Short mmCIF file of N, CA, C and O in Angstrom, two decimals:
data_model
loop_
_atom_site.label_atom_id
_atom_site.label_comp_id
_atom_site.label_asym_id
_atom_site.label_seq_id
_atom_site.Cartn_x
_atom_site.Cartn_y
_atom_site.Cartn_z
N MET A 1279 -26.40 9.35 12.54
CA MET A 1279 -26.49 10.37 10.69
C MET A 1279 -24.97 10.53 10.80
O MET A 1279 -24.78 11.52 11.68
N ASN A 1280 -24.01 10.43 9.97
CA ASN A 1280 -23.02 11.12 10.38
C ASN A 1280 -22.25 11.17 8.66
O ASN A 1280 -22.77 10.46 7.88
N THR A 1281 -22.24 12.04 8.47
CA THR A 1281 -21.71 12.39 7.26
C THR A 1281 -20.32 12.96 7.85
O THR A 1281 -20.02 13.99 7.67
N GLN A 1282 -19.37 13.36 6.55
CA GLN A 1282 -18.15 13.52 5.97
C GLN A 1282 -18.21 13.75 4.32
O GLN A 1282 -18.95 13.15 4.10
N THR A 1283 -17.25 14.42 4.10
CA THR A 1283 -16.19 14.71 2.81
C THR A 1283 -15.25 14.41 2.61
O THR A 1283 -14.43 14.18 3.14
N LEU A 1284 -15.28 13.44 1.28
CA LEU A 1284 -14.54 12.76 0.55
C LEU A 1284 -13.92 12.91 0.10
O LEU A 1284 -14.71 13.38 -1.22
N VAL A 1285 -12.28 13.05 -1.23
CA VAL A 1285 -11.27 13.41 -2.06
C VAL A 1285 -11.14 11.77 -2.44
O VAL A 1285 -10.67 10.87 -2.08
N CYS A 1286 -11.99 11.50 -3.40
CA CYS A 1286 -11.93 9.66 -3.91
C CYS A 1286 -10.69 10.27 -5.62
O CYS A 1286 -9.84 11.28 -6.17
N ILE A 1287 -9.62 9.15 -4.47
CA ILE A 1287 -7.76 8.67 -5.26
C ILE A 1287 -8.01 7.68 -6.48
O ILE A 1287 -6.72 7.49 -6.68
N ASN A 1288 -9.20 7.80 -7.01
CA ASN A 1288 -9.40 6.41 -7.58
C ASN A 1288 -8.92 6.81 -8.98
O ASN A 1288 -8.40 5.83 -9.88
N CYS A 1289 -8.88 7.87 -9.65
CA CYS A 1289 -7.74 8.03 -10.33
C CYS A 1289 -8.12 10.32 -10.71
O CYS A 1289 -8.18 10.56 -9.26
N PRO A 1290 -7.24 10.42 -11.85
CA PRO A 1290 -6.92 12.15 -11.35
C PRO A 1290 -8.22 12.88 -11.71
O PRO A 1290 -7.80 13.59 -10.69
N ARG A 1291 -9.47 12.78 -11.72
CA ARG A 1291 -9.92 13.53 -11.92
C ARG A 1291 -10.80 13.86 -10.14
O ARG A 1291 -10.82 15.40 -9.54
N GLY A 1292 -10.34 12.92 -9.26
CA GLY A 1292 -10.54 13.51 -7.76
C GLY A 1292 -11.54 13.97 -7.17
O GLY A 1292 -11.72 15.76 -6.68
N CYS A 1293 -12.36 13.41 -7.28
CA CYS A 1293 -14.48 13.91 -7.13
C CYS A 1293 -13.84 14.07 -5.47
O CYS A 1293 -14.14 13.33 -4.84
N THR A 1294 -14.38 15.05 -5.53
CA THR A 1294 -15.17 15.80 -3.74
C THR A 1294 -16.46 15.56 -3.73
O THR A 1294 -17.64 15.31 -4.46
N MET A 1295 -16.93 14.22 -3.38
CA MET A 1295 -18.26 13.58 -2.38
C MET A 1295 -18.58 13.40 -0.94
O MET A 1295 -17.28 13.87 -0.34
N GLN A 1296 -20.20 14.42 -1.09
CA GLN A 1296 -20.73 13.95 0.35
C GLN A 1296 -21.05 12.58 0.57
O GLN A 1296 -21.43 12.21 -0.09
N VAL A 1297 -19.77 12.23 2.04
CA VAL A 1297 -20.73 10.80 2.46
C VAL A 1297 -22.16 10.40 3.40
O VAL A 1297 -21.28 10.85 4.88
N THR A 1298 -23.02 9.78 3.57
CA THR A 1298 -23.92 10.21 4.85
C THR A 1298 -23.97 8.49 5.10
O THR A 1298 -24.17 7.92 3.58
N GLN A 1299 -23.34 8.15 6.83
CA GLN A 1299 -23.61 7.00 6.93
C GLN A 1299 -25.12 6.89 7.56
O GLN A 1299 -24.51 7.99 9.04
N ASP A 1300 -25.77 5.85 7.82
CA ASP A 1300 -26.92 5.62 8.88
C ASP A 1300 -26.77 4.64 8.83
O ASP A 1300 -27.32 3.63 7.94
N GLY A 1301 -25.98 4.02 9.90
CA GLY A 1301 -26.10 2.82 10.74
C GLY A 1301 -25.17 1.79 9.66
O GLY A 1301 -24.44 1.97 9.64
N ASP A 1302 -25.76 0.68 9.01
CA ASP A 1302 -25.51 0.06 7.83
C ASP A 1302 -25.70 0.68 6.66
O ASP A 1302 -24.51 0.05 5.34
N THR A 1303 -26.41 2.28 6.28
CA THR A 1303 -27.04 2.37 5.22
C THR A 1303 -25.47 3.44 4.48
O THR A 1303 -25.12 3.80 6.03
N ILE A 1304 -24.55 3.85 3.13
CA ILE A 1304 -23.95 4.52 2.41
C ILE A 1304 -24.89 4.98 1.67
O ILE A 1304 -25.06 4.59 0.71
N ALA A 1305 -24.57 6.60 1.82
CA ALA A 1305 -25.28 6.91 0.77
C ALA A 1305 -24.08 8.27 0.12
O ALA A 1305 -23.04 8.91 0.99
N VAL A 1306 -23.51 7.71 -0.97
CA VAL A 1306 -22.17 9.24 -1.43
C VAL A 1306 -23.46 9.52 -3.09
O VAL A 1306 -24.23 9.76 -4.39
N THR A 1307 -22.64 11.44 -2.82
CA THR A 1307 -23.02 11.89 -3.72
C THR A 1307 -22.10 12.75 -4.06
O THR A 1307 -20.66 12.70 -3.63
N GLY A 1308 -21.63 13.36 -5.54
CA GLY A 1308 -20.71 13.72 -6.10
C GLY A 1308 -19.52 12.93 -6.87
O GLY A 1308 -19.05 13.83 -7.47
N ASN A 1309 -19.71 12.03 -6.71
CA ASN A 1309 -18.42 10.77 -7.66
C ASN A 1309 -19.94 11.30 -9.51
O ASN A 1309 -20.38 10.94 -9.49
N PHE A 1310 -18.28 10.67 -9.80
CA PHE A 1310 -18.99 11.16 -10.83
C PHE A 1310 -18.73 9.94 -11.86
O PHE A 1310 -18.87 9.45 -13.54
N CYS A 1311 -18.30 7.87 -11.24
CA CYS A 1311 -18.50 7.15 -11.67
C CYS A 1311 -18.02 6.58 -10.63
O CYS A 1311 -18.14 6.82 -9.63
N PRO A 1312 -19.11 5.43 -10.83
CA PRO A 1312 -19.15 3.97 -9.42
C PRO A 1312 -17.83 3.78 -8.74
O PRO A 1312 -17.62 3.33 -7.89
N ARG A 1313 -16.88 4.18 -9.32
CA ARG A 1313 -16.04 3.29 -8.28
C ARG A 1313 -15.42 5.04 -7.32
O ARG A 1313 -15.15 3.82 -6.41
N GLY A 1314 -15.88 5.60 -7.36
CA GLY A 1314 -16.26 6.58 -6.47
C GLY A 1314 -16.57 5.70 -5.15
O GLY A 1314 -16.66 6.42 -3.81
N GLU A 1315 -17.94 5.94 -5.51
CA GLU A 1315 -18.71 5.16 -4.72
C GLU A 1315 -18.50 3.95 -3.81
O GLU A 1315 -18.67 4.06 -2.70
N GLN A 1316 -17.31 3.38 -4.57
CA GLN A 1316 -16.80 2.24 -3.59
C GLN A 1316 -16.30 2.29 -2.74
O GLN A 1316 -15.67 1.94 -1.71
N PHE A 1317 -14.84 3.49 -3.26
CA PHE A 1317 -14.04 3.71 -2.48
C PHE A 1317 -14.48 4.73 -0.86
O PHE A 1317 -14.38 4.14 -0.63
N ALA A 1318 -15.89 5.10 -1.24
CA ALA A 1318 -15.91 5.98 -0.04
C ALA A 1318 -16.97 4.70 0.46
O ALA A 1318 -16.38 4.50 1.93
N HIS A 1319 -17.21 3.64 -0.15
CA HIS A 1319 -18.11 2.73 0.71
C HIS A 1319 -16.71 1.85 2.14
O HIS A 1319 -16.74 1.47 3.39
N ASP A 1320 -15.90 1.92 1.06
CA ASP A 1320 -14.83 1.02 1.66
C ASP A 1320 -12.92 1.61 3.02
O ASP A 1320 -13.40 1.27 3.62
N GLU A 1321 -13.52 3.21 2.16
CA GLU A 1321 -13.13 4.30 3.24
C GLU A 1321 -13.41 4.38 4.08
O GLU A 1321 -13.17 4.41 5.22
N LEU A 1322 -15.70 3.90 4.50
CA LEU A 1322 -15.95 3.99 5.84
C LEU A 1322 -15.84 2.82 6.39
O LEU A 1322 -15.54 2.31 7.31
N THR A 1323 -15.95 1.35 5.49
CA THR A 1323 -15.96 0.50 6.25
C THR A 1323 -14.30 -0.86 6.30
O THR A 1323 -14.64 -1.43 7.63
N CYS A 1324 -13.19 -0.32 6.12
CA CYS A 1324 -12.31 -1.39 5.57
C CYS A 1324 -11.56 -0.15 5.08
O CYS A 1324 -10.42 -0.76 3.44
N PRO A 1325 -11.16 0.79 5.73
CA PRO A 1325 -10.05 1.72 4.55
C PRO A 1325 -8.90 0.54 4.68
O PRO A 1325 -7.67 -0.06 5.04
N LYS A 1326 -8.42 1.27 3.56
CA LYS A 1326 -6.87 0.46 3.25
C LYS A 1326 -5.29 1.41 2.16
O LYS A 1326 -5.83 1.95 1.84
N ARG A 1327 -4.48 0.94 2.11
CA ARG A 1327 -2.96 1.98 1.96
C ARG A 1327 -2.22 1.11 1.16
O ARG A 1327 -2.20 -0.44 1.24
N THR A 1328 -1.60 1.76 0.16
CA THR A 1328 0.50 1.38 0.02
C THR A 1328 1.02 1.45 0.99
O THR A 1328 0.52 2.79 1.22
N ILE A 1329 1.64 1.00 0.78
CA ILE A 1329 3.10 1.39 1.49
C ILE A 1329 4.19 1.09 1.04
O ILE A 1329 4.54 0.33 0.05
N CYS A 1330 5.17 2.40 0.19
CA CYS A 1330 6.63 2.68 -0.36
C CYS A 1330 7.52 3.09 0.47
O CYS A 1330 7.43 3.34 1.36
N SER A 1331 8.46 1.90 0.93
CA SER A 1331 9.32 2.53 1.70
C SER A 1331 11.15 1.74 1.37
O SER A 1331 10.60 2.00 0.33
N THR A 1332 11.77 1.81 2.09
CA THR A 1332 13.20 0.62 2.03
C THR A 1332 13.71 0.06 3.17
O THR A 1332 13.01 0.34 3.87
N VAL A 1333 14.24 -0.74 2.32
CA VAL A 1333 15.16 -2.15 3.34
C VAL A 1333 16.69 -1.68 2.70
O VAL A 1333 17.15 -1.17 2.59
N GLN A 1334 16.94 -2.06 4.70
CA GLN A 1334 18.12 -2.41 4.44
C GLN A 1334 19.24 -3.01 3.20
O GLN A 1334 18.77 -4.53 2.93
N THR A 1335 20.32 -3.23 2.88
CA THR A 1335 21.24 -4.47 2.69
C THR A 1335 22.56 -4.63 3.12
O THR A 1335 22.73 -4.03 3.71
N ALA A 1336 23.35 -5.79 2.77
CA ALA A 1336 24.07 -5.92 3.37
C ALA A 1336 25.28 -5.69 2.31
O ALA A 1336 27.04 -5.83 2.40
N PHE A 1337 24.58 -4.63 0.75
CA PHE A 1337 25.74 -4.46 0.03
C PHE A 1337 26.32 -3.13 0.19
O PHE A 1337 25.10 -2.06 0.02
N PRO A 1338 27.38 -2.45 0.20
CA PRO A 1338 28.07 -1.20 0.61
C PRO A 1338 27.69 0.03 -0.28
O PRO A 1338 27.59 1.20 0.15
N ASP A 1339 27.59 -0.46 -1.36
CA ASP A 1339 27.33 0.49 -2.54
C ASP A 1339 25.85 0.96 -3.07
O ASP A 1339 25.67 1.64 -3.35
N THR A 1340 24.97 -0.07 -2.18
CA THR A 1340 23.86 0.05 -1.95
C THR A 1340 23.35 -0.34 -0.72
O THR A 1340 23.11 -1.26 -0.39
N PRO A 1341 23.32 0.90 0.11
CA PRO A 1341 23.48 -0.14 1.29
C PRO A 1341 21.20 0.16 1.72
O PRO A 1341 21.05 -0.37 2.35
N VAL A 1342 20.65 0.98 1.11
CA VAL A 1342 18.75 0.98 1.25
C VAL A 1342 18.49 -0.23 -0.63
O VAL A 1342 18.95 0.57 -1.63
N LEU A 1343 17.29 -0.43 -0.59
CA LEU A 1343 16.86 -0.51 -1.63
C LEU A 1343 15.17 0.01 -1.37
O LEU A 1343 14.81 -0.23 -0.65
N PRO A 1344 14.72 0.42 -2.71
CA PRO A 1344 13.88 0.55 -2.67
C PRO A 1344 12.42 -0.77 -2.32
O PRO A 1344 12.53 -1.34 -2.76
N CYS A 1345 11.29 -0.45 -2.10
CA CYS A 1345 10.49 -1.64 -1.98
C CYS A 1345 8.54 -0.63 -1.71
O CYS A 1345 8.63 0.01 -1.35
N ARG A 1346 8.06 -2.31 -1.62
CA ARG A 1346 6.82 -1.99 -2.44
C ARG A 1346 5.93 -3.03 -1.43
O ARG A 1346 6.20 -4.08 -1.39
N VAL A 1347 4.97 -2.24 -0.89
CA VAL A 1347 3.56 -3.51 -0.19
C VAL A 1347 3.28 -3.85 -2.10
O VAL A 1347 2.96 -3.65 -2.71
N SER A 1348 2.79 -5.13 -2.18
CA SER A 1348 2.52 -6.22 -3.43
C SER A 1348 0.70 -5.36 -3.19
O SER A 1348 0.46 -5.46 -5.02
N ALA A 1349 0.53 -5.23 -2.50
CA ALA A 1349 -1.26 -5.14 -2.36
C ALA A 1349 -1.43 -4.30 -1.41
O ALA A 1349 -0.50 -3.83 -0.70
N GLU A 1350 -2.72 -3.80 -1.53
CA GLU A 1350 -2.96 -2.37 -0.36
C GLU A 1350 -3.70 -3.73 0.80
O GLU A 1350 -3.69 -4.62 0.78
N ILE A 1351 -3.00 -2.69 1.85
CA ILE A 1351 -2.72 -2.97 2.63
C ILE A 1351 -3.65 -2.51 3.46
O ILE A 1351 -4.58 -1.22 3.50
N PRO A 1352 -4.98 -2.83 4.85
CA PRO A 1352 -6.05 -2.50 5.43
C PRO A 1352 -5.02 -1.37 6.49
O PRO A 1352 -3.90 -1.64 7.06
N LYS A 1353 -5.26 -0.24 6.89
CA LYS A 1353 -5.03 0.96 6.99
C LYS A 1353 -4.00 1.11 8.07
O LYS A 1353 -3.54 1.28 8.86
N ASP A 1354 -5.34 0.01 9.49
CA ASP A 1354 -4.36 0.45 11.09
C ASP A 1354 -3.42 -1.42 10.97
O ASP A 1354 -3.12 -0.91 11.92
N LYS A 1355 -2.75 -1.54 9.14
CA LYS A 1355 -1.89 -2.43 9.71
C LYS A 1355 -0.39 -1.58 9.40
O LYS A 1355 0.22 -2.73 9.36
N ILE A 1356 -0.47 -0.47 9.08
CA ILE A 1356 0.60 -0.05 8.03
C ILE A 1356 2.09 0.53 9.08
O ILE A 1356 2.71 -0.78 8.74
N PHE A 1357 1.40 0.40 11.01
CA PHE A 1357 3.05 0.53 11.56
C PHE A 1357 3.24 -0.86 11.27
O PHE A 1357 4.65 -1.07 12.14
N ASP A 1358 2.33 -1.92 11.69
CA ASP A 1358 2.88 -3.54 11.36
C ASP A 1358 3.44 -3.94 10.57
O ASP A 1358 4.59 -4.13 10.39
N VAL A 1359 3.39 -3.82 9.27
CA VAL A 1359 3.95 -3.54 8.40
C VAL A 1359 5.53 -3.06 8.44
O VAL A 1359 6.43 -4.32 7.68
N MET A 1360 5.20 -1.16 8.44
CA MET A 1360 6.59 -1.05 8.58
C MET A 1360 7.62 -1.88 9.62
O MET A 1360 8.88 -1.61 9.51
N ASN A 1361 6.98 -1.94 10.40
CA ASN A 1361 7.73 -2.88 11.98
C ASN A 1361 8.88 -3.79 10.90
O ASN A 1361 9.74 -4.32 11.52
N GLU A 1362 7.93 -4.25 9.76
CA GLU A 1362 8.51 -5.99 9.83
C GLU A 1362 9.37 -5.14 8.97
O GLU A 1362 10.49 -6.36 8.24
N ILE A 1363 9.45 -4.27 8.07
CA ILE A 1363 10.13 -4.20 6.63
C ILE A 1363 11.50 -2.68 7.27
O ILE A 1363 12.45 -3.29 6.83
N ASN A 1364 10.85 -2.59 8.56
CA ASN A 1364 12.48 -2.44 9.50
C ASN A 1364 13.40 -3.65 9.79
O ASN A 1364 14.71 -2.79 10.36
N ARG A 1365 12.79 -4.30 10.35
CA ARG A 1365 13.61 -5.34 10.52
C ARG A 1365 14.56 -6.66 9.49
O ARG A 1365 15.59 -6.94 9.35
N ILE A 1366 14.05 -6.15 8.44
CA ILE A 1366 14.73 -6.83 6.80
C ILE A 1366 15.80 -5.93 6.89
O ILE A 1366 16.09 -5.00 6.26
N LYS A 1367 16.71 -6.71 6.12
CA LYS A 1367 18.11 -6.46 5.98
C LYS A 1367 18.41 -7.20 4.73
O LYS A 1367 18.72 -9.02 5.16
N VAL A 1368 18.74 -7.04 3.58
CA VAL A 1368 18.61 -7.93 2.54
C VAL A 1368 19.78 -8.56 2.09
O VAL A 1368 21.16 -7.69 2.27
N ASP A 1369 20.47 -9.91 2.05
CA ASP A 1369 21.54 -10.04 1.67
C ASP A 1369 21.49 -10.93 1.00
O ASP A 1369 22.74 -12.17 0.09
N ARG A 1370 21.30 -10.58 -0.52
CA ARG A 1370 21.47 -11.74 -1.63
C ARG A 1370 20.95 -10.72 -2.99
O ARG A 1370 19.91 -9.81 -2.65
N ARG A 1371 21.09 -10.71 -3.94
CA ARG A 1371 21.03 -10.21 -5.20
C ARG A 1371 19.62 -10.09 -5.65
O ARG A 1371 19.28 -11.77 -5.66
N ILE A 1372 18.62 -9.35 -5.74
CA ILE A 1372 17.30 -9.32 -6.36
C ILE A 1372 16.75 -8.61 -7.27
O ILE A 1372 18.23 -7.87 -7.31
N ALA A 1373 16.52 -8.46 -8.69
CA ALA A 1373 15.51 -7.42 -8.91
C ALA A 1373 14.32 -7.03 -8.40
O ALA A 1373 13.70 -7.40 -8.01
N ARG A 1374 13.91 -6.06 -9.94
CA ARG A 1374 12.57 -5.58 -9.17
C ARG A 1374 11.48 -6.05 -9.48
O ARG A 1374 11.79 -7.30 -10.55
N GLY A 1375 10.27 -6.00 -8.41
CA GLY A 1375 9.63 -7.63 -8.92
C GLY A 1375 9.78 -8.69 -7.88
O GLY A 1375 8.63 -9.70 -7.91
N ASP A 1376 10.66 -9.08 -7.50
CA ASP A 1376 11.33 -10.24 -6.61
C ASP A 1376 10.72 -9.82 -4.70
O ASP A 1376 10.87 -8.90 -5.08
N THR A 1377 10.53 -11.40 -4.27
CA THR A 1377 9.88 -11.03 -2.75
C THR A 1377 11.50 -11.11 -2.31
O THR A 1377 11.69 -12.08 -2.22
N ILE A 1378 11.04 -9.89 -1.83
CA ILE A 1378 12.01 -9.39 -0.30
C ILE A 1378 10.96 -10.42 0.62
O ILE A 1378 12.14 -11.00 2.06
N LEU A 1379 10.07 -10.36 1.23
CA LEU A 1379 9.44 -10.90 2.45
C LEU A 1379 8.26 -11.12 2.36
O LEU A 1379 7.01 -10.48 1.80
N ALA A 1380 8.14 -12.94 2.52
CA ALA A 1380 6.34 -12.56 1.44
C ALA A 1380 5.14 -12.95 2.85
O ALA A 1380 5.51 -12.95 4.29
N ASN A 1381 4.27 -12.57 2.43
CA ASN A 1381 2.72 -12.84 3.85
C ASN A 1381 3.48 -11.94 4.79
O ASN A 1381 3.19 -12.26 6.57
N VAL A 1382 4.19 -10.67 4.46
CA VAL A 1382 4.16 -9.87 5.59
C VAL A 1382 2.88 -10.40 6.58
O VAL A 1382 1.78 -9.35 6.43
N CYS A 1383 2.95 -10.32 8.32
CA CYS A 1383 2.32 -9.90 9.23
C CYS A 1383 1.18 -10.71 8.69
O CYS A 1383 -0.06 -10.63 9.36
N GLY A 1384 0.75 -11.60 8.43
CA GLY A 1384 -0.33 -12.81 7.50
C GLY A 1384 -1.26 -11.75 6.94
O GLY A 1384 -2.41 -12.84 7.03
N LEU A 1385 -0.62 -10.96 5.92
CA LEU A 1385 -2.24 -10.11 4.79
C LEU A 1385 -1.88 -10.40 4.01
O LEU A 1385 -2.26 -10.24 3.33
N GLY A 1386 -1.23 -12.05 3.63
CA GLY A 1386 -1.81 -12.42 1.99
C GLY A 1386 -1.03 -11.45 1.12
O GLY A 1386 -1.53 -11.55 -0.11
N VAL A 1387 0.27 -10.79 1.49
CA VAL A 1387 0.60 -9.61 0.26
C VAL A 1387 2.29 -9.33 1.54
O VAL A 1387 2.70 -9.67 2.03
N ASP A 1388 3.09 -9.32 -0.01
CA ASP A 1388 4.45 -9.56 -0.19
C ASP A 1388 5.12 -7.95 0.27
O ASP A 1388 4.28 -7.76 -1.15
N ILE A 1389 6.58 -8.15 0.07
CA ILE A 1389 6.87 -6.92 0.41
C ILE A 1389 7.58 -7.17 -0.62
O ILE A 1389 8.84 -8.34 -1.11
N ILE A 1390 7.93 -6.24 -1.89
CA ILE A 1390 8.77 -6.64 -3.12
C ILE A 1390 9.49 -5.89 -2.90
O ILE A 1390 9.25 -4.10 -2.41
N ALA A 1391 11.06 -6.69 -3.89
CA ALA A 1391 11.73 -4.47 -5.15
C ALA A 1391 10.92 -3.67 -5.77
O ALA A 1391 10.69 -4.58 -6.62
N THR A 1392 11.51 -2.90 -5.56
CA THR A 1392 11.19 -1.70 -6.52
C THR A 1392 12.31 -1.23 -7.72
O THR A 1392 12.03 -0.44 -8.95
N SER A 1393 13.57 -1.85 -7.46
CA SER A 1393 14.64 -1.11 -8.44
C SER A 1393 14.91 -2.93 -8.40
O SER A 1393 15.44 -3.69 -8.11
N ASP A 1394 15.96 -2.36 -9.68
CA ASP A 1394 17.35 -3.15 -9.85
C ASP A 1394 18.74 -2.72 -9.46
O ASP A 1394 19.39 -3.53 -10.11
N LEU A 1395 19.20 -2.22 -8.05
CA LEU A 1395 19.81 -1.45 -7.61
C LEU A 1395 20.70 -3.45 -7.03
O LEU A 1395 21.99 -2.93 -7.31
N LEU A 1396 19.93 -3.91 -7.15
CA LEU A 1396 20.92 -4.90 -6.88
C LEU A 1396 21.05 -6.38 -7.35
O LEU A 1396 20.43 -7.44 -7.49
N LYS A 1397 20.12 -6.18 -8.93
CA LYS A 1397 19.71 -7.33 -9.73
C LYS A 1397 21.29 -8.77 -9.79
O LYS A 1397 22.80 -7.40 -9.79
N PRO A 1398 21.50 -9.28 -10.52
CA PRO A 1398 22.00 -9.82 -10.47
C PRO A 1398 22.71 -10.22 -11.39
O PRO A 1398 22.22 -9.38 -12.99
N ALA A 1399 23.67 -10.12 -11.84
CA ALA A 1399 24.47 -9.88 -12.61
C ALA A 1399 24.34 -10.92 -14.32
O ALA A 1399 24.30 -12.02 -13.26
N LYS A 1400 24.64 -10.57 -15.31
CA LYS A 1400 24.12 -11.48 -16.54
C LYS A 1400 25.13 -12.62 -16.63
O LYS A 1400 26.64 -12.33 -15.95
N GLU A 1401 25.47 -14.16 -16.50
CA GLU A 1401 26.39 -14.89 -16.86
C GLU A 1401 27.18 -15.46 -18.02
O GLU A 1401 25.85 -14.45 -18.89
#
């Protein structure tokens, strides 16, 4: 039997939970809502994270562009995704929400722009 303390990050309340795992059985106490229990279960079975970073551009006036993943990724894939992000050099005008790299590392998640710094000029 394994017991650990987790702080839920699903809402600002930040419940401190005691999580006990005994084989395939996971028991959670200290959560104030069902989302805490789901967070604890996910954290023990398949932890996921989001990534915010920057990518290089070919534009001297904007040498880097903020970006993020379009959905959470498995925690053990963070370094693989960051390696792909570090290889990117944006050479076209894009706007916030545009895809920079589709299906990064075959995870079904895209790298998207989070800024309009390179937004195409209106015609």
